[in-house]
PDB file of C-alpha atoms in Angstrom:
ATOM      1  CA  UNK A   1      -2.852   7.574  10.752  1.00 51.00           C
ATOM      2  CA  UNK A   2      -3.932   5.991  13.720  1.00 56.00           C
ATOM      3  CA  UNK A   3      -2.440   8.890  15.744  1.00 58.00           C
ATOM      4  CA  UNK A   4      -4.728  11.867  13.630  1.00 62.00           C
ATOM      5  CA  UNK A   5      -7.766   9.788  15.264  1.00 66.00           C
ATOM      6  CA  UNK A   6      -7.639  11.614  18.506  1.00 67.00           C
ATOM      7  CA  UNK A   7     -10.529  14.290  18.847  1.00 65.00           C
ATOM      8  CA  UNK A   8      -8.215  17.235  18.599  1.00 68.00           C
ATOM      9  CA  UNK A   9      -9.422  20.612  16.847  1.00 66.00           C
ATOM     10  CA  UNK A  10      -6.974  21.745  14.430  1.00 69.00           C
ATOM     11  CA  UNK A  11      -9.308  24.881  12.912  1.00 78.00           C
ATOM     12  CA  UNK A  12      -6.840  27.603  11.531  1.00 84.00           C
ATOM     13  CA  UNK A  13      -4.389  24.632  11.443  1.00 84.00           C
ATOM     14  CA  UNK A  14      -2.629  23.107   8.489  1.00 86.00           C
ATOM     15  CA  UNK A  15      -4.485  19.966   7.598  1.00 86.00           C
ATOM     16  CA  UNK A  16      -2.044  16.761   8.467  1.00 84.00           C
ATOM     17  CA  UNK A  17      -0.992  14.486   5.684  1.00 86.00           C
ATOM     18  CA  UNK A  18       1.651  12.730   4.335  1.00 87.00           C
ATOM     19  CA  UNK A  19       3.157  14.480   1.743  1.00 92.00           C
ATOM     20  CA  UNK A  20       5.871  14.243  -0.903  1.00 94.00           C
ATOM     21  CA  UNK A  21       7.853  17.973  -1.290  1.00 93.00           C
ATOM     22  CA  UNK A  22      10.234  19.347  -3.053  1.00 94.00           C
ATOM     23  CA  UNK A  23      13.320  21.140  -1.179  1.00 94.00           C
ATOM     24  CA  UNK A  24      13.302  24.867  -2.518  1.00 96.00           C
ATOM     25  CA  UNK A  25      16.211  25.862  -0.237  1.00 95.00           C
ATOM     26  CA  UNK A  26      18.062  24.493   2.593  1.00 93.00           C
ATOM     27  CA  UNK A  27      20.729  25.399   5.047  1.00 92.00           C
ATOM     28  CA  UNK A  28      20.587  21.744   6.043  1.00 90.00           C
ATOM     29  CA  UNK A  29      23.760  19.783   4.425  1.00 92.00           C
ATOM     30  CA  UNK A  30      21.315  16.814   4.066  1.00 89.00           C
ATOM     31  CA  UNK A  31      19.105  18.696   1.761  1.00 91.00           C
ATOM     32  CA  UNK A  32      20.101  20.541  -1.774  1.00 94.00           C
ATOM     33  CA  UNK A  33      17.367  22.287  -3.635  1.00 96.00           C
ATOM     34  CA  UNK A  34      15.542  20.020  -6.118  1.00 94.00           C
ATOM     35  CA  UNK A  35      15.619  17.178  -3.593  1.00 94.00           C
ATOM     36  CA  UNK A  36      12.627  15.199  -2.743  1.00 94.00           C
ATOM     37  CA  UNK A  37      11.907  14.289   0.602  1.00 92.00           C
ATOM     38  CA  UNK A  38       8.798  12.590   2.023  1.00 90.00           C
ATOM     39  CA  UNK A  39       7.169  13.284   5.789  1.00 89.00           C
ATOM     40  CA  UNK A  40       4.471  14.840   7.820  1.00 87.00           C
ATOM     41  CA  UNK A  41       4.521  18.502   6.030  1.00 88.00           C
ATOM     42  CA  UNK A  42       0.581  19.182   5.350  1.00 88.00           C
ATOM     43  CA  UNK A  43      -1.367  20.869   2.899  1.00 90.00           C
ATOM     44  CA  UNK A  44       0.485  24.074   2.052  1.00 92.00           C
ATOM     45  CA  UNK A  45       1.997  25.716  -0.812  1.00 93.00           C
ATOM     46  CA  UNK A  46       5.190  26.078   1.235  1.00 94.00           C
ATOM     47  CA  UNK A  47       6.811  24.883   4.687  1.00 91.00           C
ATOM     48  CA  UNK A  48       9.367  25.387   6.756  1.00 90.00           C
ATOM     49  CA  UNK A  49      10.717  22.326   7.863  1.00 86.00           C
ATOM     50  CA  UNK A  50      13.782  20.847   9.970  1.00 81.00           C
ATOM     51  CA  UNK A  51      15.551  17.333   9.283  1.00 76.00           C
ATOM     52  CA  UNK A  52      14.005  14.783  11.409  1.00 75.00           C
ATOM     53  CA  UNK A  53      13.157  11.284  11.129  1.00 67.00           C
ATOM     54  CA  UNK A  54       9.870  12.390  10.510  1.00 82.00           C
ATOM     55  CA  UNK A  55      11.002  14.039   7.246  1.00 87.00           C
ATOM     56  CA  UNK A  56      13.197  11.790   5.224  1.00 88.00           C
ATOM     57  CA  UNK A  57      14.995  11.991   1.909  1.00 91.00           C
ATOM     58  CA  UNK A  58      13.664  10.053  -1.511  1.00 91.00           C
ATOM     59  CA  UNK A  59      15.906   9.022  -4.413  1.00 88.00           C
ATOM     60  CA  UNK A  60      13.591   9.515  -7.797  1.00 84.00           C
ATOM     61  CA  UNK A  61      13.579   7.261 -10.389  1.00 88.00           C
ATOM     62  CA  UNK A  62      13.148   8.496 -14.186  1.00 92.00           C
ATOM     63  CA  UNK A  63      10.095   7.528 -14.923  1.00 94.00           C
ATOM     64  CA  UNK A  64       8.475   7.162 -11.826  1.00 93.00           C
ATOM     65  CA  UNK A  65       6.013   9.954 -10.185  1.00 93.00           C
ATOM     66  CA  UNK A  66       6.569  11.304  -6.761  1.00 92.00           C
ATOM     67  CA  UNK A  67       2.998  10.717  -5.899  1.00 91.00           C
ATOM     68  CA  UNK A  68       4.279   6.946  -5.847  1.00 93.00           C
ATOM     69  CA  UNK A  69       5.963   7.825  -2.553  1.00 92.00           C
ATOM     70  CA  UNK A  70       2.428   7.730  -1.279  1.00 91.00           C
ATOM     71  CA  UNK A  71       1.171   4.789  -2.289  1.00 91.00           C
ATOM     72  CA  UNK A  72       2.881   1.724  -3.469  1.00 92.00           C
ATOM     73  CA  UNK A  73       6.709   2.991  -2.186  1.00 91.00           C
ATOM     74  CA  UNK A  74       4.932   4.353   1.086  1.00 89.00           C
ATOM     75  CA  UNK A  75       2.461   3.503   3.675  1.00 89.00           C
ATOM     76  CA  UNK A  76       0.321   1.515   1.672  1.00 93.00           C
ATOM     77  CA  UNK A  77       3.469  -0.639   0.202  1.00 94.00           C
ATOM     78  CA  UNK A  78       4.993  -0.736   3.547  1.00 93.00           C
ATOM     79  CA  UNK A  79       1.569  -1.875   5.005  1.00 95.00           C
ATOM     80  CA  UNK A  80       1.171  -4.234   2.428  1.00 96.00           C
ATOM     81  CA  UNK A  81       4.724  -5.769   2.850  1.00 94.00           C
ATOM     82  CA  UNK A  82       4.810  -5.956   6.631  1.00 94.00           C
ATOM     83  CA  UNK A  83       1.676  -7.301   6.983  1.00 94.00           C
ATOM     84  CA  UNK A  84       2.608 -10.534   4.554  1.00 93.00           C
ATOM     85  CA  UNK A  85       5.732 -11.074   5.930  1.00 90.00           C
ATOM     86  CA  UNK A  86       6.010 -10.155   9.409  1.00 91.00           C
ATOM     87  CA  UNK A  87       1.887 -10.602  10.162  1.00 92.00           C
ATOM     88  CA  UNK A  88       1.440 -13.563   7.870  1.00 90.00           C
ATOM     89  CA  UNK A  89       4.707 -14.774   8.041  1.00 86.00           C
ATOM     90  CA  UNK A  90       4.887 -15.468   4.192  1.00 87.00           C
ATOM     91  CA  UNK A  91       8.491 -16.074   3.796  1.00 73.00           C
ATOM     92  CA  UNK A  92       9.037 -18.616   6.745  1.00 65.00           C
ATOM     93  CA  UNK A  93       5.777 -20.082   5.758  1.00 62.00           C
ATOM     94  CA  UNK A  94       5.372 -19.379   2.160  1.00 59.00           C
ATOM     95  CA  UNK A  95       6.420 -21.677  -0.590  1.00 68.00           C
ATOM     96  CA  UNK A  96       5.343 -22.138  -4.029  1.00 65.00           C
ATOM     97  CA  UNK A  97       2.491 -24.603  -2.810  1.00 76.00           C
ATOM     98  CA  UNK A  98       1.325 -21.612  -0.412  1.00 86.00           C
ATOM     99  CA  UNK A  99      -2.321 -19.653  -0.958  1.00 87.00           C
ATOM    100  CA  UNK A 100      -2.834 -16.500   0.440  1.00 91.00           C
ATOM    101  CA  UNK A 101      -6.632 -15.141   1.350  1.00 93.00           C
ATOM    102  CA  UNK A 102      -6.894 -11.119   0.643  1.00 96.00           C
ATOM    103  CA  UNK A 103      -9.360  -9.376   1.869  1.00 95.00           C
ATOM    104  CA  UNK A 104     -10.338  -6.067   0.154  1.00 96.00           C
ATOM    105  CA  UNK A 105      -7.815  -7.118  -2.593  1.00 97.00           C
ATOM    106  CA  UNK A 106      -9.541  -4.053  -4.849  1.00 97.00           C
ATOM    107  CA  UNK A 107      -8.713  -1.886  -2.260  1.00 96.00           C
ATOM    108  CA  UNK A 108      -4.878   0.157  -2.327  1.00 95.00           C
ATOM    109  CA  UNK A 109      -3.541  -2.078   0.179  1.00 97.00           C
ATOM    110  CA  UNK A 110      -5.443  -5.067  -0.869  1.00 97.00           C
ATOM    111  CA  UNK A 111      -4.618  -5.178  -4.325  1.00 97.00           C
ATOM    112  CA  UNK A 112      -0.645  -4.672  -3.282  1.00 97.00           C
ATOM    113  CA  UNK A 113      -0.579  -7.241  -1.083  1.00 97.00           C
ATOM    114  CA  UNK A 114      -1.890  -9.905  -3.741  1.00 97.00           C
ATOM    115  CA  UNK A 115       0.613  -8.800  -6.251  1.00 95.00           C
ATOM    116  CA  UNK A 116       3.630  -8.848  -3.505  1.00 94.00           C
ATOM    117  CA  UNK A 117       2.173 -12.521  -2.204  1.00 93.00           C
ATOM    118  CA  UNK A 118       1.378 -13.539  -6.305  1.00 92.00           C
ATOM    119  CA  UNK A 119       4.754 -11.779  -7.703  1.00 89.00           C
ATOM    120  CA  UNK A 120       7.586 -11.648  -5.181  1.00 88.00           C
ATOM    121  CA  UNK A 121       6.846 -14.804  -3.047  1.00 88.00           C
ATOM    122  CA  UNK A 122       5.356 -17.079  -6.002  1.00 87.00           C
ATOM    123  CA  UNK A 123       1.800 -17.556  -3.650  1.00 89.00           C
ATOM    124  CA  UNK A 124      -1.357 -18.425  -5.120  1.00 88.00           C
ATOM    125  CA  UNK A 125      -3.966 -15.698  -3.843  1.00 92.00           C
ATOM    126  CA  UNK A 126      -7.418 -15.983  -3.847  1.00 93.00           C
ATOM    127  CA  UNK A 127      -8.702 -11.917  -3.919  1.00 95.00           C
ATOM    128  CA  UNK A 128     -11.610 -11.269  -2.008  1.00 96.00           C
ATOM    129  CA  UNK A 129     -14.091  -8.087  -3.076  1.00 96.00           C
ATOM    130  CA  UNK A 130     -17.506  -7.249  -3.088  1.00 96.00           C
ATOM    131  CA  UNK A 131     -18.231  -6.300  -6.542  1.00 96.00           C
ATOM    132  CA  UNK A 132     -17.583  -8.664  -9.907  1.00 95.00           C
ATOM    133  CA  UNK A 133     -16.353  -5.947 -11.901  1.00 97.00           C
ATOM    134  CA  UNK A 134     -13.719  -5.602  -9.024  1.00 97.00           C
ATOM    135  CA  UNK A 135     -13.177  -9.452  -9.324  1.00 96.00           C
ATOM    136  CA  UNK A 136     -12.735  -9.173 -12.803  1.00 97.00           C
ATOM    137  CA  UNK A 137     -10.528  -6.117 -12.556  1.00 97.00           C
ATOM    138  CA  UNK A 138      -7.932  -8.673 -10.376  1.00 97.00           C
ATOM    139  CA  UNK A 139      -8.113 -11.244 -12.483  1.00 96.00           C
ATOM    140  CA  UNK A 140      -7.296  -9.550 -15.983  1.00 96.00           C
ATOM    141  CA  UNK A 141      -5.368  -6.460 -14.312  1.00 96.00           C
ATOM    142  CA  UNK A 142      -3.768  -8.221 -11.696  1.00 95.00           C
ATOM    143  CA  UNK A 143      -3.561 -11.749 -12.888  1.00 93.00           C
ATOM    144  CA  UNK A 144      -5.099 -13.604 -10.124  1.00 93.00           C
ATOM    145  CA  UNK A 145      -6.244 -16.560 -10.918  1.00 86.00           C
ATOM    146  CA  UNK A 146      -9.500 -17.084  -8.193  1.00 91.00           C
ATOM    147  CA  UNK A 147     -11.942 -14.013  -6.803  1.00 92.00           C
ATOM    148  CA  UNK A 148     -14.352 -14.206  -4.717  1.00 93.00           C
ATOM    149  CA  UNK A 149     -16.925 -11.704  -4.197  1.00 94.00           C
ATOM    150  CA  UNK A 150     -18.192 -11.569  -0.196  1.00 94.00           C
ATOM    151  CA  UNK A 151     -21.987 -10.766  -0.981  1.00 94.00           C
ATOM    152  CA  UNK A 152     -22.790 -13.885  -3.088  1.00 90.00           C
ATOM    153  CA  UNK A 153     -25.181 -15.960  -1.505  1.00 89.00           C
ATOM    154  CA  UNK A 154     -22.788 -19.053  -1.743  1.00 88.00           C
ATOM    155  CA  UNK A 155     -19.409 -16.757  -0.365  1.00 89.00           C
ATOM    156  CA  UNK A 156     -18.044 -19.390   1.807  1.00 87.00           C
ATOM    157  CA  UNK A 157     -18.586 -22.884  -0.078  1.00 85.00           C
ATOM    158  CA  UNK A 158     -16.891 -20.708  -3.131  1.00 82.00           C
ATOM    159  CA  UNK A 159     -14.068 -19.365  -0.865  1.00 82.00           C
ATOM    160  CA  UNK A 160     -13.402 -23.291   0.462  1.00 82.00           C
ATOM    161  CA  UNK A 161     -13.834 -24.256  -3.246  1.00 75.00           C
ATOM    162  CA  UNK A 162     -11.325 -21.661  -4.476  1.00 63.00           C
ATOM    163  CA  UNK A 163      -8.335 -22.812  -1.718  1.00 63.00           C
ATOM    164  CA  UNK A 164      -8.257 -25.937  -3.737  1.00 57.00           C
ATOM    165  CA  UNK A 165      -7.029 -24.143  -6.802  1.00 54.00           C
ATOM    166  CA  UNK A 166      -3.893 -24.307  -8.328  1.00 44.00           C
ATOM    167  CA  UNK A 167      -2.782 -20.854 -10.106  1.00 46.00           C
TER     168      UNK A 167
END
């Protein structure tokens, strides 16, 4: 994303995204029609595309949408994931006594990384957001057990008050 940031005009260009496709046909051995593959492609109907490491083949998963590919099983998983582990260093410093701060835990990368630091490393997370129906959305959807919202009054004697916890 960071890249598409750069004050380039791209009128009577395709409009970049990340996108999941569909293989229709292929002359590439890597590629069968009715695979899904997920890379830079943009907003068209159809492309023509060449195997890269910009374009890489998924594996679906009965029961799971290809959209997912964009979100939790792409950039915002992967963003999510890195950021705990190799940013926060969760698993070197992680334990079960361990409490994890998330900022914009509402948010799609937010409320990911709670559930990766809450689910698959056994952390207690306090979520951060800025509205209390958002709170209450991570604490009944998500099963946190402390929010805090950023624009009450007392924010930070809460947010000391809520490392304290025990989930």
């Amino acid at each position: 994303m960071r890249g598409w940031m750069r004050d380039v005009r791209s009128i009577d260009k395709v409009m970049r995204s990340s996108d999941v496709v569909q293989v229709l046909k292929s002359t590439s051995p890597l590629y069968k029609p009715g695979d899904l593959a997920h890379g830079t492609v943009g907003w068209q109907e159809y492309a023509i595309i060449k195997p890269s490491d910009d374009v890489v083949k998924i594996k679906a998963f009965p029961g799971v949408s290809p959209s997912t590919y964009l979100g939790v099983l792409g950039l915002t998983g992967l963003t999510s994931y890195f950021g705990l582990y190799e940013v926060g260093e969760i698993v070197r410093k992680g334990s079960p006594n361990c409490t994890v701060v998330v900022s914009g835990a509402a948010g799609a990368t937010g409320s990911v990384a709670a559930q990766i630091a809450k689910h698959v490393f056994g952390c207690r997370v306090i979520g951060i957001a800025g509205l209390e129906d958002k709170c209450e959305y991570l604490v009944k959807a998500l099963g946190l057990g402390v929010t805090r919202n950023y624009k009450s009054k007392m924010f930070f004697k809460e947010l000391v008050q809520g490392n304290a916890y025990a989930d």
